[in-house]
Amino acid sequence: MHHTIALSILIPVFRRDCRPLLEELQAQAKKLSVGYEIILGDDCSGEPFTSVYATYQQEGLCRVFTPHQNMGAGRLRNALAQEAQGDQLLILDSDTMPASANFLARYLQQASADEAVCGGFIYPPTLDNPLRQRYGERVESKPAVERAKAPHAGFVSMAFMIPRTTMLATGFPPNMGMGYEDLLFGEHLRLAGVALRHFDNPVEHHNCDTPAEFLSTTRRYIDNLHRHQEELGSLVRLARAYRKLHNWHLADVAAALWPPLRPLLERQLTSAHPSLRLFNLYKLLYLASISSPRKG
């Protein structure tokens, strides 16, 4: 039995059954030569999930940490880092699954006292959401050699390892909300001089959103981008594209196009063969519609 905890695996969760993830992590962690802990951060999910998570804890799958109020994923990651005892933190989203049987061992081999490490993510081929699948595979999921070209801009919080001291010193932006907080955290690491190393050791992202739910989430993220454009404007390609429209005096035209084009675009994007170019147009027109001073 290892009494000293070297590795803390931290998983923020909100209303999701993540038993398969916990069981896989436990199976792999027991083979490690270091002490470990798994902490599930329940972001005030309520029943029936509170009881489900309590069962996980009783079975020894994890320890459950529940804040007094809903915090959102970023702030909850910060709180879990405070709660953790390990020198190294492996922070995973609750809708992920290690893609290999030596996932934890490979992350530990990469552990560094002064660097953050990202193993990347992939999408399972059976995702029942054509838009999510296509966008994930062609835009989001990149091999390490690609992510390393702009290491901090390529940061994704779905799965990463970071020294606890670094996480406590940097942390996720506390008032950011959901949407583009990964980019801002990566930028904070860059400004703090913390190297971000990429390697290939992915999790699978098992996203269960329907196409319509994915579009709704996308709009919610863009709402957050609009609220935090001062911090995010130069980091986000979409914001830079909107700024060009504005400079060309076309922002109001784009905003006016949103109401008539939205149903047409949504019909195409929720079809079996969604277009990523039209998805980009959808996002740009929506940002224009909420940014325009003439919005009604």
CSV table of C-alpha atoms in Angstrom, one decimal:
chain,number,residue,atom,x,y,z
A,1,MET,CA,0.0,0.0,0.0
A,2,HIS,CA,1.4,3.4,-1.0
A,3,HIS,CA,0.6,5.9,1.8
A,4,THR,CA,2.1,8.9,0.0
A,5,ILE,CA,-0.1,10.2,-2.7
A,6,ALA,CA,1.8,11.2,-5.8
A,7,LEU,CA,-1.0,11.4,-8.3
A,8,SER,CA,-4.5,13.0,-7.9
A,9,ILE,CA,-7.0,12.2,-10.6
A,10,LEU,CA,-9.6,14.9,-10.6
A,11,ILE,CA,-12.9,14.7,-12.4
A,12,PRO,CA,-15.5,17.5,-12.4
A,13,VAL,CA,-19.0,16.1,-13.1
A,14,PHE,CA,-22.5,17.4,-13.5
A,15,ARG,CA,-25.4,15.0,-13.8
A,16,ARG,CA,-23.6,12.2,-15.5
A,17,ASP,CA,-23.1,8.5,-14.7
A,18,CYS,CA,-19.3,8.1,-15.1
A,19,ARG,CA,-18.9,4.6,-13.5
A,20,PRO,CA,-17.2,3.1,-16.5
A,21,LEU,CA,-14.6,5.9,-16.4
A,22,LEU,CA,-14.0,5.4,-12.7
A,23,GLU,CA,-13.7,1.6,-13.0
A,24,GLU,CA,-11.2,1.9,-15.8
A,25,LEU,CA,-9.1,4.5,-13.9
A,26,GLN,CA,-9.1,2.3,-10.8
A,27,ALA,CA,-8.0,-0.8,-12.8
A,28,GLN,CA,-5.1,1.1,-14.3
A,29,ALA,CA,-4.2,3.0,-11.2
A,30,LYS,CA,-3.8,-0.2,-9.1
A,31,LYS,CA,-1.0,-1.3,-11.4
A,32,LEU,CA,1.0,1.9,-10.8
A,33,SER,CA,4.0,2.0,-8.5
A,34,VAL,CA,2.8,5.3,-6.9
A,35,GLY,CA,0.1,6.2,-4.4
A,36,TYR,CA,-2.9,7.8,-6.0
A,37,GLU,CA,-6.4,9.2,-5.3
A,38,ILE,CA,-9.4,9.7,-7.5
A,39,ILE,CA,-11.7,12.7,-6.5
A,40,LEU,CA,-15.0,13.2,-8.2
A,41,GLY,CA,-16.2,16.8,-8.0
A,42,ASP,CA,-20.0,16.8,-8.0
A,43,ASP,CA,-21.1,20.3,-9.1
A,44,CYS,CA,-24.3,20.1,-7.1
A,45,SER,CA,-26.0,17.6,-9.5
A,46,GLY,CA,-28.8,16.8,-7.2
A,47,GLU,CA,-30.7,13.5,-7.1
A,48,PRO,CA,-30.6,10.9,-8.4
A,49,PHE,CA,-26.9,11.6,-9.1
A,50,THR,CA,-26.0,12.6,-5.5
A,51,SER,CA,-27.0,9.1,-4.4
A,52,VAL,CA,-25.2,7.5,-7.4
A,53,TYR,CA,-22.0,9.3,-6.6
A,54,ALA,CA,-22.3,8.3,-2.9
A,55,THR,CA,-22.5,4.7,-4.1
A,56,TYR,CA,-19.3,5.2,-6.1
A,57,GLN,CA,-17.5,6.4,-2.9
A,58,GLN,CA,-18.9,3.5,-0.8
A,59,GLU,CA,-17.6,1.1,-3.3
A,60,GLY,CA,-14.1,2.7,-3.2
A,61,LEU,CA,-14.2,3.9,-6.8
A,62,CYS,CA,-13.4,7.5,-5.7
A,63,ARG,CA,-13.8,10.2,-3.1
A,64,VAL,CA,-16.6,12.6,-3.7
A,65,PHE,CA,-16.2,16.4,-3.2
A,66,THR,CA,-19.3,18.6,-3.4
A,67,PRO,CA,-19.1,22.4,-3.2
A,68,HIS,CA,-21.8,24.4,-1.4
A,69,GLN,CA,-23.0,25.8,-4.7
A,70,ASN,CA,-22.7,25.1,-8.4
A,71,MET,CA,-19.3,26.4,-9.6
A,72,GLY,CA,-19.0,25.5,-13.3
A,73,ALA,CA,-16.2,23.3,-14.5
A,74,GLY,CA,-13.4,25.9,-14.3
A,75,ARG,CA,-13.9,26.9,-10.7
A,76,LEU,CA,-14.6,23.3,-9.7
A,77,ARG,CA,-11.2,22.3,-11.2
A,78,ASN,CA,-9.6,25.0,-9.0
A,79,ALA,CA,-11.4,23.7,-5.9
A,80,LEU,CA,-10.5,20.1,-6.7
A,81,ALA,CA,-6.8,21.2,-6.9
A,82,GLN,CA,-7.1,22.7,-3.5
A,83,GLU,CA,-8.7,19.4,-2.2
A,84,ALA,CA,-6.0,17.2,-3.8
A,85,GLN,CA,-3.0,15.7,-2.0
A,86,GLY,CA,-0.9,14.6,-5.0
A,87,ASP,CA,2.1,16.5,-6.4
A,88,GLN,CA,0.7,15.8,-9.9
A,89,LEU,CA,-2.9,16.4,-11.0
A,90,LEU,CA,-4.5,14.6,-13.8
A,91,ILE,CA,-7.7,16.4,-14.7
A,92,LEU,CA,-10.2,14.7,-16.8
A,93,ASP,CA,-13.7,15.5,-18.1
A,94,SER,CA,-16.4,13.1,-17.0
A,95,ASP,CA,-17.5,12.2,-20.5
A,96,THR,CA,-14.0,10.8,-21.5
A,97,MET,CA,-12.5,7.4,-21.4
A,98,PRO,CA,-8.8,6.4,-21.7
A,99,ALA,CA,-8.1,5.1,-25.2
A,100,SER,CA,-5.4,2.7,-24.1
A,101,ALA,CA,-4.8,0.3,-21.2
A,102,ASN,CA,-1.6,2.1,-20.2
A,103,PHE,CA,-3.1,5.6,-20.3
A,104,LEU,CA,-2.2,6.5,-16.7
A,105,ALA,CA,1.3,4.9,-16.8
A,106,ARG,CA,2.1,6.9,-20.0
A,107,TYR,CA,0.9,10.2,-18.4
A,108,LEU,CA,3.1,9.5,-15.3
A,109,GLN,CA,6.1,8.9,-17.5
A,110,GLN,CA,5.6,12.5,-18.9
A,111,ALA,CA,5.1,14.1,-15.4
A,112,SER,CA,7.2,17.2,-14.9
A,113,ALA,CA,7.7,19.4,-11.9
A,114,ASP,CA,7.4,22.6,-13.9
A,115,GLU,CA,5.4,21.8,-17.1
A,116,ALA,CA,1.8,21.0,-18.0
A,117,VAL,CA,1.2,18.0,-20.3
A,118,CYS,CA,-1.6,17.3,-22.7
A,119,GLY,CA,-2.2,13.9,-24.3
A,120,GLY,CA,-5.0,15.0,-26.6
A,121,PHE,CA,-8.3,13.4,-27.4
A,122,ILE,CA,-10.1,11.5,-30.1
A,123,TYR,CA,-13.7,10.7,-31.0
A,124,PRO,CA,-15.1,7.2,-31.1
A,125,PRO,CA,-16.3,6.3,-34.6
A,126,THR,CA,-19.8,5.5,-33.5
A,127,LEU,CA,-20.8,9.0,-32.2
A,128,ASP,CA,-24.5,9.5,-33.1
A,129,ASN,CA,-24.1,13.1,-34.0
A,130,PRO,CA,-22.8,13.8,-37.5
A,131,LEU,CA,-21.9,17.5,-36.9
A,132,ARG,CA,-20.2,16.8,-33.6
A,133,GLN,CA,-18.3,13.9,-35.1
A,134,ARG,CA,-17.2,15.8,-38.2
A,135,TYR,CA,-16.2,19.0,-36.2
A,136,GLY,CA,-14.4,16.9,-33.6
A,137,GLU,CA,-12.4,14.8,-36.0
A,138,ARG,CA,-11.6,17.5,-38.6
A,139,VAL,CA,-11.1,20.6,-36.3
A,140,GLU,CA,-10.7,19.8,-32.6
A,141,SER,CA,-8.8,16.4,-32.4
A,142,LYS,CA,-5.2,17.0,-33.5
A,143,PRO,CA,-2.0,14.9,-33.1
A,144,ALA,CA,0.7,16.1,-30.8
A,145,VAL,CA,2.9,17.3,-33.7
A,146,GLU,CA,0.1,19.7,-34.8
A,147,ARG,CA,-0.8,20.8,-31.3
A,148,ALA,CA,2.9,21.5,-30.5
A,149,LYS,CA,3.1,24.2,-33.3
A,150,ALA,CA,1.1,26.6,-31.0
A,151,PRO,CA,1.3,24.7,-27.7
A,152,HIS,CA,-0.6,27.1,-25.4
A,153,ALA,CA,-3.3,27.9,-28.0
A,154,GLY,CA,-3.8,24.2,-28.4
A,155,PHE,CA,-4.6,23.6,-24.8
A,156,VAL,CA,-7.8,21.6,-24.2
A,157,SER,CA,-9.0,20.9,-20.6
A,158,MET,CA,-10.6,17.6,-21.5
A,159,ALA,CA,-7.5,15.7,-20.2
A,160,PHE,CA,-4.2,17.2,-19.0
A,161,MET,CA,-1.6,16.8,-16.2
A,162,ILE,CA,-0.2,19.7,-14.3
A,163,PRO,CA,1.8,20.1,-11.1
A,164,ARG,CA,-0.5,20.9,-8.2
A,165,THR,CA,1.7,24.0,-7.3
A,166,THR,CA,1.3,25.3,-10.8
A,167,MET,CA,-2.4,24.7,-10.9
A,168,LEU,CA,-2.9,26.6,-7.6
A,169,ALA,CA,-0.7,29.5,-8.7
A,170,THR,CA,-2.5,29.8,-12.1
A,171,GLY,CA,-5.9,28.3,-12.0
A,172,PHE,CA,-8.8,28.6,-14.4
A,173,PRO,CA,-10.4,32.1,-14.6
A,174,PRO,CA,-12.9,32.1,-11.8
A,175,ASN,CA,-15.6,34.2,-13.4
A,176,MET,CA,-15.3,33.0,-16.9
A,177,GLY,CA,-18.2,30.6,-17.3
A,178,MET,CA,-18.5,27.9,-19.9
A,179,GLY,CA,-17.0,28.6,-23.4
A,180,TYR,CA,-13.4,29.4,-24.4
A,181,GLU,CA,-12.1,29.2,-20.9
A,182,ASP,CA,-9.5,26.6,-22.1
A,183,LEU,CA,-7.9,29.3,-24.4
A,184,LEU,CA,-7.7,31.7,-21.6
A,185,PHE,CA,-6.2,29.2,-19.2
A,186,GLY,CA,-3.6,28.2,-21.9
A,187,GLU,CA,-2.8,31.9,-22.3
A,188,HIS,CA,-2.4,32.3,-18.5
A,189,LEU,CA,0.1,29.4,-18.5
A,190,ARG,CA,2.0,31.1,-21.4
A,191,LEU,CA,2.2,34.4,-19.6
A,192,ALA,CA,3.3,32.7,-16.4
A,193,GLY,CA,6.1,31.0,-18.3
A,194,VAL,CA,4.7,27.5,-17.8
A,195,ALA,CA,5.7,25.2,-20.7
A,196,LEU,CA,2.9,23.2,-22.2
A,197,ARG,CA,4.1,19.9,-23.6
A,198,HIS,CA,2.0,17.8,-26.0
A,199,PHE,CA,2.2,14.1,-26.6
A,200,ASP,CA,-0.1,11.4,-28.0
A,201,ASN,CA,-2.0,9.6,-25.2
A,202,PRO,CA,-5.6,10.4,-25.9
A,203,VAL,CA,-8.9,10.0,-24.2
A,204,GLU,CA,-12.0,9.2,-26.2
A,205,HIS,CA,-14.6,12.0,-25.9
A,206,HIS,CA,-18.0,10.3,-25.5
A,207,ASN,CA,-20.2,13.3,-26.1
A,208,CYS,CA,-23.9,12.5,-25.9
A,209,ASP,CA,-25.4,15.8,-27.2
A,210,THR,CA,-27.9,15.7,-30.0
A,211,PRO,CA,-27.1,17.9,-33.0
A,212,ALA,CA,-29.6,20.5,-31.8
A,213,GLU,CA,-28.1,20.4,-28.3
A,214,PHE,CA,-24.6,20.9,-29.8
A,215,LEU,CA,-25.8,24.0,-31.6
A,216,SER,CA,-27.4,25.3,-28.4
A,217,THR,CA,-24.1,24.7,-26.6
A,218,THR,CA,-22.2,26.5,-29.4
A,219,ARG,CA,-24.4,29.5,-29.1
A,220,ARG,CA,-24.0,29.5,-25.3
A,221,TYR,CA,-20.2,29.5,-25.7
A,222,ILE,CA,-20.4,32.4,-28.2
A,223,ASP,CA,-22.5,34.3,-25.6
A,224,ASN,CA,-19.6,33.8,-23.3
A,225,LEU,CA,-17.1,34.9,-25.9
A,226,HIS,CA,-19.2,38.1,-26.4
A,227,ARG,CA,-19.2,38.8,-22.6
A,228,HIS,CA,-15.5,38.3,-22.3
A,229,GLN,CA,-14.3,39.8,-25.7
A,230,GLU,CA,-11.8,42.0,-24.0
A,231,GLU,CA,-9.8,39.0,-22.7
A,232,LEU,CA,-10.6,36.6,-25.5
A,233,GLY,CA,-10.9,38.8,-28.6
A,234,SER,CA,-7.3,38.3,-29.8
A,235,LEU,CA,-7.2,34.6,-28.9
A,236,VAL,CA,-10.3,33.4,-30.7
A,237,ARG,CA,-10.4,33.0,-34.5
A,238,LEU,CA,-14.2,33.7,-34.5
A,239,ALA,CA,-13.8,37.0,-32.7
A,240,ARG,CA,-11.0,38.0,-35.1
A,241,ALA,CA,-13.3,37.2,-38.1
A,242,TYR,CA,-16.1,39.3,-36.6
A,243,ARG,CA,-13.7,42.2,-36.1
A,244,LYS,CA,-12.8,42.0,-39.8
A,245,LEU,CA,-16.5,42.2,-40.7
A,246,HIS,CA,-16.9,45.2,-38.4
A,247,ASN,CA,-13.9,46.9,-39.9
A,248,TRP,CA,-15.4,46.3,-43.4
A,249,HIS,CA,-18.7,47.8,-42.2
A,250,LEU,CA,-20.5,44.5,-42.8
A,251,ALA,CA,-21.3,43.6,-39.2
A,252,ASP,CA,-24.9,44.9,-39.4
A,253,VAL,CA,-25.4,43.1,-42.7
A,254,ALA,CA,-24.3,39.8,-41.0
A,255,ALA,CA,-26.6,40.5,-38.0
A,256,ALA,CA,-29.5,41.1,-40.3
A,257,LEU,CA,-28.9,37.8,-42.1
A,258,TRP,CA,-29.1,35.8,-38.9
A,259,PRO,CA,-32.9,35.6,-38.5
A,260,PRO,CA,-33.8,34.5,-42.0
A,261,LEU,CA,-30.8,32.2,-42.4
A,262,ARG,CA,-30.8,30.6,-39.0
A,263,PRO,CA,-33.5,27.9,-39.7
A,264,LEU,CA,-32.0,27.1,-43.1
A,265,LEU,CA,-28.5,26.7,-41.6
A,266,GLU,CA,-29.8,24.6,-38.6
A,267,ARG,CA,-31.7,22.3,-40.9
A,268,GLN,CA,-28.5,21.6,-42.9
A,269,LEU,CA,-26.3,21.4,-39.8
A,270,THR,CA,-28.6,18.8,-38.1
A,271,SER,CA,-28.7,16.7,-41.3
A,272,ALA,CA,-26.7,13.5,-42.0
A,273,HIS,CA,-24.1,15.5,-44.0
A,274,PRO,CA,-23.4,18.8,-42.2
A,275,SER,CA,-21.1,21.3,-43.7
A,276,LEU,CA,-18.3,22.7,-41.5
A,277,ARG,CA,-18.1,25.9,-43.7
A,278,LEU,CA,-21.8,26.5,-43.0
A,279,PHE,CA,-21.1,25.8,-39.3
A,280,ASN,CA,-18.5,28.6,-39.4
A,281,LEU,CA,-21.0,30.9,-41.1
A,282,TYR,CA,-23.6,30.0,-38.4
A,283,LYS,CA,-21.2,30.9,-35.6
A,284,LEU,CA,-20.2,34.2,-37.3
A,285,LEU,CA,-23.7,35.3,-38.0
A,286,TYR,CA,-24.8,34.5,-34.5
A,287,LEU,CA,-21.9,36.5,-33.0
A,288,ALA,CA,-22.8,39.4,-35.3
A,289,SER,CA,-26.5,39.2,-34.2
A,290,ILE,CA,-25.6,39.5,-30.5
A,291,SER,CA,-22.8,42.1,-31.1
A,292,SER,CA,-24.7,44.5,-33.4
A,293,PRO,CA,-25.9,47.7,-31.7
A,294,ARG,CA,-29.0,47.4,-33.8
A,295,LYS,CA,-30.0,44.0,-32.4
A,296,GLY,CA,-33.6,44.1,-31.5
